[in-house]
PDB file of C-alpha atoms in Angstrom:
ATOM      1  CA  UNK A   1      22.259  81.265 -48.121  1.00  0.00           C
ATOM      2  CA  UNK A   2      21.397  78.501 -50.383  1.00  0.00           C
ATOM      3  CA  UNK A   3      18.108  78.249 -52.593  1.00  0.00           C
ATOM      4  CA  UNK A   4      16.130  76.177 -50.220  1.00  0.00           C
ATOM      5  CA  UNK A   5      16.578  78.717 -47.377  1.00  0.00           C
ATOM      6  CA  UNK A   6      15.717  81.518 -49.767  1.00  0.00           C
ATOM      7  CA  UNK A   7      12.659  79.953 -50.840  1.00  0.00           C
ATOM      8  CA  UNK A   8      11.710  78.912 -47.612  1.00  0.00           C
ATOM      9  CA  UNK A   9      11.843  82.270 -46.425  1.00  0.00           C
ATOM     10  CA  UNK A  10       9.902  83.774 -49.339  1.00  0.00           C
ATOM     11  CA  UNK A  11       7.388  80.835 -48.971  1.00  0.00           C
ATOM     12  CA  UNK A  12       6.960  82.223 -45.143  1.00  0.00           C
ATOM     13  CA  UNK A  13       6.587  85.560 -46.263  1.00  0.00           C
ATOM     14  CA  UNK A  14       3.996  84.435 -48.648  1.00  0.00           C
ATOM     15  CA  UNK A  15       1.915  82.763 -46.195  1.00  0.00           C
ATOM     16  CA  UNK A  16       1.986  85.985 -43.896  1.00  0.00           C
ATOM     17  CA  UNK A  17       0.993  88.095 -46.516  1.00  0.00           C
ATOM     18  CA  UNK A  18      -1.759  85.937 -47.897  1.00  0.00           C
ATOM     19  CA  UNK A  19      -3.263  85.745 -44.552  1.00  0.00           C
ATOM     20  CA  UNK A  20      -2.995  89.658 -44.068  1.00  0.00           C
ATOM     21  CA  UNK A  21      -4.830  90.161 -47.427  1.00  0.00           C
ATOM     22  CA  UNK A  22      -7.372  87.591 -46.976  1.00  0.00           C
ATOM     23  CA  UNK A  23      -8.426  89.367 -43.698  1.00  0.00           C
ATOM     24  CA  UNK A  24      -7.898  92.803 -45.043  1.00  0.00           C
ATOM     25  CA  UNK A  25      -9.811  92.251 -48.501  1.00  0.00           C
ATOM     26  CA  UNK A  26     -12.739  90.097 -47.165  1.00  0.00           C
ATOM     27  CA  UNK A  27     -13.014  92.423 -43.792  1.00  0.00           C
ATOM     28  CA  UNK A  28     -13.422  89.340 -42.031  1.00  0.00           C
ATOM     29  CA  UNK A  29     -11.144  86.740 -39.966  1.00  0.00           C
ATOM     30  CA  UNK A  30     -13.689  84.120 -40.175  1.00  0.00           C
ATOM     31  CA  UNK A  31     -12.101  80.468 -40.163  1.00  0.00           C
ATOM     32  CA  UNK A  32      -8.807  82.031 -38.773  1.00  0.00           C
ATOM     33  CA  UNK A  33      -7.457  80.979 -35.355  1.00  0.00           C
ATOM     34  CA  UNK A  34      -6.537  83.885 -33.240  1.00  0.00           C
ATOM     35  CA  UNK A  35      -4.718  81.815 -31.014  1.00  0.00           C
ATOM     36  CA  UNK A  36      -2.564  80.338 -33.522  1.00  0.00           C
ATOM     37  CA  UNK A  37      -1.799  84.002 -34.704  1.00  0.00           C
ATOM     38  CA  UNK A  38      -0.954  84.975 -31.007  1.00  0.00           C
ATOM     39  CA  UNK A  39       1.406  81.839 -30.469  1.00  0.00           C
ATOM     40  CA  UNK A  40       3.197  83.199 -34.011  1.00  0.00           C
ATOM     41  CA  UNK A  41       3.518  86.928 -32.625  1.00  0.00           C
ATOM     42  CA  UNK A  42       5.023  85.191 -29.398  1.00  0.00           C
ATOM     43  CA  UNK A  43       7.286  83.042 -31.485  1.00  0.00           C
ATOM     44  CA  UNK A  44       8.932  86.268 -33.470  1.00  0.00           C
ATOM     45  CA  UNK A  45       9.092  88.122 -30.648  1.00  0.00           C
ATOM     46  CA  UNK A  46      11.147  85.819 -28.439  1.00  0.00           C
ATOM     47  CA  UNK A  47      13.138  84.571 -31.387  1.00  0.00           C
ATOM     48  CA  UNK A  48      14.066  87.860 -32.626  1.00  0.00           C
ATOM     49  CA  UNK A  49      15.209  89.627 -29.535  1.00  0.00           C
ATOM     50  CA  UNK A  50      18.594  89.508 -31.124  1.00  0.00           C
ATOM     51  CA  UNK A  51      17.512  92.406 -33.143  1.00  0.00           C
ATOM     52  CA  UNK A  52      18.757  94.499 -30.250  1.00  0.00           C
ATOM     53  CA  UNK A  53      21.983  92.667 -29.623  1.00  0.00           C
ATOM     54  CA  UNK A  54      23.573  91.671 -32.830  1.00  0.00           C
ATOM     55  CA  UNK A  55      23.512  92.606 -36.567  1.00  0.00           C
ATOM     56  CA  UNK A  56      23.614  89.851 -39.100  1.00  0.00           C
ATOM     57  CA  UNK A  57      22.874  91.139 -42.425  1.00  0.00           C
ATOM     58  CA  UNK A  58      20.341  94.002 -43.752  1.00  0.00           C
ATOM     59  CA  UNK A  59      18.377  90.936 -45.120  1.00  0.00           C
ATOM     60  CA  UNK A  60      18.115  89.261 -41.914  1.00  0.00           C
ATOM     61  CA  UNK A  61      17.299  92.500 -40.079  1.00  0.00           C
ATOM     62  CA  UNK A  62      14.338  93.157 -42.571  1.00  0.00           C
ATOM     63  CA  UNK A  63      13.054  90.138 -42.627  1.00  0.00           C
ATOM     64  CA  UNK A  64      12.667  89.701 -39.007  1.00  0.00           C
ATOM     65  CA  UNK A  65      11.034  93.228 -38.685  1.00  0.00           C
ATOM     66  CA  UNK A  66       8.714  92.289 -41.461  1.00  0.00           C
ATOM     67  CA  UNK A  67       7.495  89.145 -39.896  1.00  0.00           C
ATOM     68  CA  UNK A  68       7.191  90.653 -36.575  1.00  0.00           C
ATOM     69  CA  UNK A  69       5.383  93.569 -37.910  1.00  0.00           C
ATOM     70  CA  UNK A  70       2.978  91.263 -39.782  1.00  0.00           C
ATOM     71  CA  UNK A  71       2.392  89.206 -36.900  1.00  0.00           C
ATOM     72  CA  UNK A  72       1.147  92.019 -34.649  1.00  0.00           C
ATOM     73  CA  UNK A  73      -0.789  93.303 -37.412  1.00  0.00           C
ATOM     74  CA  UNK A  74      -2.655  90.172 -38.012  1.00  0.00           C
ATOM     75  CA  UNK A  75      -3.361  89.651 -34.280  1.00  0.00           C
ATOM     76  CA  UNK A  76      -4.575  93.438 -34.381  1.00  0.00           C
ATOM     77  CA  UNK A  77      -6.973  92.750 -37.294  1.00  0.00           C
ATOM     78  CA  UNK A  78      -8.274  89.625 -35.580  1.00  0.00           C
ATOM     79  CA  UNK A  79      -8.846  90.695 -31.817  1.00  0.00           C
ATOM     80  CA  UNK A  80      -9.514  94.429 -32.502  1.00  0.00           C
ATOM     81  CA  UNK A  81     -10.628  95.732 -36.149  1.00  0.00           C
ATOM     82  CA  UNK A  82     -12.596  92.757 -37.232  1.00  0.00           C
ATOM     83  CA  UNK A  83     -13.171  91.260 -33.839  1.00  0.00           C
ATOM     84  CA  UNK A  84     -16.775  90.849 -34.640  1.00  0.00           C
ATOM     85  CA  UNK A  85     -15.924  88.377 -37.433  1.00  0.00           C
ATOM     86  CA  UNK A  86     -13.838  86.257 -35.162  1.00  0.00           C
ATOM     87  CA  UNK A  87     -14.959  82.969 -34.277  1.00  0.00           C
ATOM     88  CA  UNK A  88     -14.055  82.531 -31.011  1.00  0.00           C
ATOM     89  CA  UNK A  89     -16.437  79.596 -30.379  1.00  0.00           C
ATOM     90  CA  UNK A  90     -14.671  77.394 -32.646  1.00  0.00           C
ATOM     91  CA  UNK A  91     -11.105  78.352 -31.680  1.00  0.00           C
ATOM     92  CA  UNK A  92     -11.276  76.477 -28.261  1.00  0.00           C
ATOM     93  CA  UNK A  93      -7.788  74.762 -28.352  1.00  0.00           C
ATOM     94  CA  UNK A  94      -6.013  75.384 -24.808  1.00  0.00           C
ATOM     95  CA  UNK A  95      -2.702  76.969 -25.721  1.00  0.00           C
ATOM     96  CA  UNK A  96      -1.491  76.498 -22.074  1.00  0.00           C
ATOM     97  CA  UNK A  97      -1.093  72.858 -22.993  1.00  0.00           C
ATOM     98  CA  UNK A  98       1.127  73.985 -25.687  1.00  0.00           C
ATOM     99  CA  UNK A  99       2.976  76.873 -24.056  1.00  0.00           C
ATOM    100  CA  UNK A 100       3.661  75.278 -20.279  1.00  0.00           C
ATOM    101  CA  UNK A 101       5.333  72.044 -21.850  1.00  0.00           C
ATOM    102  CA  UNK A 102       7.276  74.034 -24.383  1.00  0.00           C
ATOM    103  CA  UNK A 103       8.586  76.512 -21.973  1.00  0.00           C
ATOM    104  CA  UNK A 104       9.731  73.524 -19.630  1.00  0.00           C
ATOM    105  CA  UNK A 105      11.424  71.985 -22.559  1.00  0.00           C
ATOM    106  CA  UNK A 106      13.260  75.104 -23.515  1.00  0.00           C
ATOM    107  CA  UNK A 107      14.678  75.306 -20.100  1.00  0.00           C
ATOM    108  CA  UNK A 108      15.591  71.827 -20.063  1.00  0.00           C
ATOM    109  CA  UNK A 109      17.129  71.061 -23.581  1.00  0.00           C
ATOM    110  CA  UNK A 110      18.925  74.037 -24.984  1.00  0.00           C
ATOM    111  CA  UNK A 111      22.266  74.879 -26.284  1.00  0.00           C
ATOM    112  CA  UNK A 112      23.284  77.390 -23.949  1.00  0.00           C
ATOM    113  CA  UNK A 113      21.592  78.179 -20.496  1.00  0.00           C
ATOM    114  CA  UNK A 114      21.318  82.173 -21.018  1.00  0.00           C
ATOM    115  CA  UNK A 115      17.910  83.874 -21.004  1.00  0.00           C
ATOM    116  CA  UNK A 116      18.263  84.907 -24.828  1.00  0.00           C
ATOM    117  CA  UNK A 117      19.170  81.470 -25.802  1.00  0.00           C
ATOM    118  CA  UNK A 118      16.268  79.649 -23.762  1.00  0.00           C
ATOM    119  CA  UNK A 119      13.960  82.417 -25.250  1.00  0.00           C
ATOM    120  CA  UNK A 120      15.248  81.419 -28.634  1.00  0.00           C
ATOM    121  CA  UNK A 121      14.761  77.677 -28.036  1.00  0.00           C
ATOM    122  CA  UNK A 122      11.200  78.466 -26.454  1.00  0.00           C
ATOM    123  CA  UNK A 123      10.518  79.984 -29.908  1.00  0.00           C
ATOM    124  CA  UNK A 124      11.715  77.279 -31.885  1.00  0.00           C
ATOM    125  CA  UNK A 125       9.986  74.648 -29.872  1.00  0.00           C
ATOM    126  CA  UNK A 126       6.628  76.807 -29.887  1.00  0.00           C
ATOM    127  CA  UNK A 127       6.746  77.403 -33.575  1.00  0.00           C
ATOM    128  CA  UNK A 128       6.752  73.609 -34.286  1.00  0.00           C
ATOM    129  CA  UNK A 129       3.482  73.390 -32.849  1.00  0.00           C
ATOM    130  CA  UNK A 130       1.906  76.905 -33.067  1.00  0.00           C
ATOM    131  CA  UNK A 131      -0.261  75.807 -35.837  1.00  0.00           C
ATOM    132  CA  UNK A 132      -2.188  73.215 -34.027  1.00  0.00           C
ATOM    133  CA  UNK A 133      -5.178  75.679 -32.815  1.00  0.00           C
ATOM    134  CA  UNK A 134      -5.864  76.598 -36.553  1.00  0.00           C
ATOM    135  CA  UNK A 135      -5.697  72.802 -37.477  1.00  0.00           C
ATOM    136  CA  UNK A 136      -8.029  72.100 -34.569  1.00  0.00           C
ATOM    137  CA  UNK A 137     -10.487  74.801 -35.686  1.00  0.00           C
ATOM    138  CA  UNK A 138     -10.669  73.105 -39.141  1.00  0.00           C
ATOM    139  CA  UNK A 139     -11.080  69.918 -37.980  1.00  0.00           C
ATOM    140  CA  UNK A 140     -13.970  71.361 -35.668  1.00  0.00           C
ATOM    141  CA  UNK A 141     -15.842  73.113 -38.311  1.00  0.00           C
ATOM    142  CA  UNK A 142     -14.975  70.580 -40.879  1.00  0.00           C
ATOM    143  CA  UNK A 143     -13.865  72.831 -43.712  1.00  0.00           C
ATOM    144  CA  UNK A 144     -11.416  75.894 -44.614  1.00  0.00           C
ATOM    145  CA  UNK A 145     -11.840  78.501 -47.330  1.00  0.00           C
ATOM    146  CA  UNK A 146      -9.711  77.908 -50.170  1.00  0.00           C
ATOM    147  CA  UNK A 147      -7.306  80.995 -49.420  1.00  0.00           C
ATOM    148  CA  UNK A 148      -6.847  79.713 -45.844  1.00  0.00           C
ATOM    149  CA  UNK A 149      -5.493  76.637 -47.299  1.00  0.00           C
ATOM    150  CA  UNK A 150      -3.169  78.294 -49.555  1.00  0.00           C
ATOM    151  CA  UNK A 151      -1.883  80.224 -46.386  1.00  0.00           C
ATOM    152  CA  UNK A 152      -1.525  76.924 -44.318  1.00  0.00           C
ATOM    153  CA  UNK A 153       0.165  75.383 -47.642  1.00  0.00           C
ATOM    154  CA  UNK A 154       3.173  78.202 -47.883  1.00  0.00           C
ATOM    155  CA  UNK A 155       3.298  78.123 -44.045  1.00  0.00           C
ATOM    156  CA  UNK A 156       3.964  74.224 -44.177  1.00  0.00           C
ATOM    157  CA  UNK A 157       6.089  74.151 -47.042  1.00  0.00           C
ATOM    158  CA  UNK A 158       8.421  76.727 -45.510  1.00  0.00           C
ATOM    159  CA  UNK A 159       9.373  74.465 -42.782  1.00  0.00           C
ATOM    160  CA  UNK A 160       9.946  71.514 -45.241  1.00  0.00           C
ATOM    161  CA  UNK A 161      12.188  73.839 -47.424  1.00  0.00           C
ATOM    162  CA  UNK A 162      14.167  74.506 -44.244  1.00  0.00           C
ATOM    163  CA  UNK A 163      14.747  71.149 -43.681  1.00  0.00           C
ATOM    164  CA  UNK A 164      16.166  70.580 -47.258  1.00  0.00           C
ATOM    165  CA  UNK A 165      18.526  73.740 -46.330  1.00  0.00           C
ATOM    166  CA  UNK A 166      19.757  71.983 -43.054  1.00  0.00           C
ATOM    167  CA  UNK A 167      20.578  68.845 -45.096  1.00  0.00           C
ATOM    168  CA  UNK A 168      22.521  71.085 -47.666  1.00  0.00           C
ATOM    169  CA  UNK A 169      24.090  72.976 -44.767  1.00  0.00           C
ATOM    170  CA  UNK A 170      25.350  69.722 -43.029  1.00  0.00           C
ATOM    171  CA  UNK A 171      26.685  68.470 -46.366  1.00  0.00           C
ATOM    172  CA  UNK A 172      28.508  71.873 -47.507  1.00  0.00           C
ATOM    173  CA  UNK A 173      28.990  73.987 -44.489  1.00  0.00           C
ATOM    174  CA  UNK A 174      29.180  71.022 -41.641  1.00  0.00           C
ATOM    175  CA  UNK A 175      26.406  73.151 -39.894  1.00  0.00           C
ATOM    176  CA  UNK A 176      24.302  71.120 -37.457  1.00  0.00           C
ATOM    177  CA  UNK A 177      21.576  72.570 -35.196  1.00  0.00           C
ATOM    178  CA  UNK A 178      19.856  69.588 -33.885  1.00  0.00           C
ATOM    179  CA  UNK A 179      17.202  71.763 -31.785  1.00  0.00           C
ATOM    180  CA  UNK A 180      16.157  73.466 -34.951  1.00  0.00           C
ATOM    181  CA  UNK A 181      16.339  70.337 -37.233  1.00  0.00           C
ATOM    182  CA  UNK A 182      14.255  68.112 -34.672  1.00  0.00           C
ATOM    183  CA  UNK A 183      11.563  70.814 -33.920  1.00  0.00           C
ATOM    184  CA  UNK A 184      11.530  71.565 -37.711  1.00  0.00           C
ATOM    185  CA  UNK A 185      11.000  67.895 -38.387  1.00  0.00           C
ATOM    186  CA  UNK A 186       7.969  67.720 -36.050  1.00  0.00           C
ATOM    187  CA  UNK A 187       6.640  71.008 -37.443  1.00  0.00           C
ATOM    188  CA  UNK A 188       6.567  69.642 -40.795  1.00  0.00           C
ATOM    189  CA  UNK A 189       5.246  66.279 -40.068  1.00  0.00           C
ATOM    190  CA  UNK A 190       1.993  68.105 -38.350  1.00  0.00           C
ATOM    191  CA  UNK A 191       1.142  69.508 -42.090  1.00  0.00           C
ATOM    192  CA  UNK A 192       1.550  66.094 -43.736  1.00  0.00           C
ATOM    193  CA  UNK A 193      -2.211  65.475 -43.262  1.00  0.00           C
ATOM    194  CA  UNK A 194      -3.261  68.742 -44.620  1.00  0.00           C
ATOM    195  CA  UNK A 195      -0.646  68.569 -47.574  1.00  0.00           C
ATOM    196  CA  UNK A 196      -2.327  65.374 -48.561  1.00  0.00           C
ATOM    197  CA  UNK A 197      -5.779  67.005 -48.484  1.00  0.00           C
ATOM    198  CA  UNK A 198      -4.349  70.206 -50.321  1.00  0.00           C
ATOM    199  CA  UNK A 199      -2.967  68.145 -53.238  1.00  0.00           C
ATOM    200  CA  UNK A 200      -5.861  65.913 -53.739  1.00  0.00           C
ATOM    201  CA  UNK A 201      -8.826  68.209 -52.937  1.00  0.00           C
ATOM    202  CA  UNK A 202      -7.857  71.954 -53.282  1.00  0.00           C
ATOM    203  CA  UNK A 203      -5.466  71.533 -56.417  1.00  0.00           C
ATOM    204  CA  UNK A 204      -8.115  69.981 -58.156  1.00  0.00           C
ATOM    205  CA  UNK A 205     -10.368  72.902 -57.628  1.00  0.00           C
ATOM    206  CA  UNK A 206     -12.204  71.389 -54.623  1.00  0.00           C
ATOM    207  CA  UNK A 207     -13.174  73.106 -51.542  1.00  0.00           C
ATOM    208  CA  UNK A 208     -11.061  71.699 -48.377  1.00  0.00           C
ATOM    209  CA  UNK A 209     -14.176  70.011 -46.531  1.00  0.00           C
ATOM    210  CA  UNK A 210     -13.615  67.076 -44.184  1.00  0.00           C
ATOM    211  CA  UNK A 211     -15.858  63.998 -43.700  1.00  0.00           C
ATOM    212  CA  UNK A 212     -18.489  64.730 -40.945  1.00  0.00           C
TER     213      UNK A 212
ATOM    214  CA  UNK B   1      32.463  75.442 -34.594  1.00  0.00           C
ATOM    215  CA  UNK B   2      32.097  78.959 -33.153  1.00  0.00           C
ATOM    216  CA  UNK B   3      29.906  79.030 -30.011  1.00  0.00           C
ATOM    217  CA  UNK B   4      28.649  82.663 -30.268  1.00  0.00           C
ATOM    218  CA  UNK B   5      24.962  81.616 -29.888  1.00  0.00           C
ATOM    219  CA  UNK B   6      24.268  83.636 -32.993  1.00  0.00           C
ATOM    220  CA  UNK B   7      21.268  82.471 -35.040  1.00  0.00           C
ATOM    221  CA  UNK B   8      21.632  83.771 -38.715  1.00  0.00           C
ATOM    222  CA  UNK B   9      18.466  81.863 -39.719  1.00  0.00           C
ATOM    223  CA  UNK B  10      14.986  83.341 -39.337  1.00  0.00           C
TER     224      UNK B  10
END
């Protein structure tokens, strides 16, 4: 555990909690892509199956349980409790265009051809693109609430910090996981455009809106 | 390098 990984995990946790609180306090999931949230629930479920087979640390187990629990709670709020506020018409990204190629890639390129390892790889690949329905929705409506941009910033920052963690681990532990690193790089690059808008607009007190 | 497919990261 190094400082980049810890702050990455905390940034990830902050993102998840910001989103849950935003929906809960405003009693609305307007502007939130339910499809991205379902994908994140799938990501956590397929990645953390090792909760059933191996114990790494109390930190590891509790974070995994919190992430999975919050992911399903978010999906529940969007599709059940506050369904009336869900903006399905704008959440029109075709997720099969992500899930099918990512599934194929996980079967072809993995560390070990076993069910658990393929599902772990699938979750890594899927996570890297799971935000696309959300970014697509924002580009379609042309705007995002400020609290939603804070959520996206923390979520993007988390994988960027993990990149620093992997550089650290390579130098100090000789640890190298190319699948995680390349997927993490793709994931971070997808946020770059958003990071630019966040810094130039939201941090200066303006609402994030895209030119028509 | 251990090949015990344990992923300690989240």
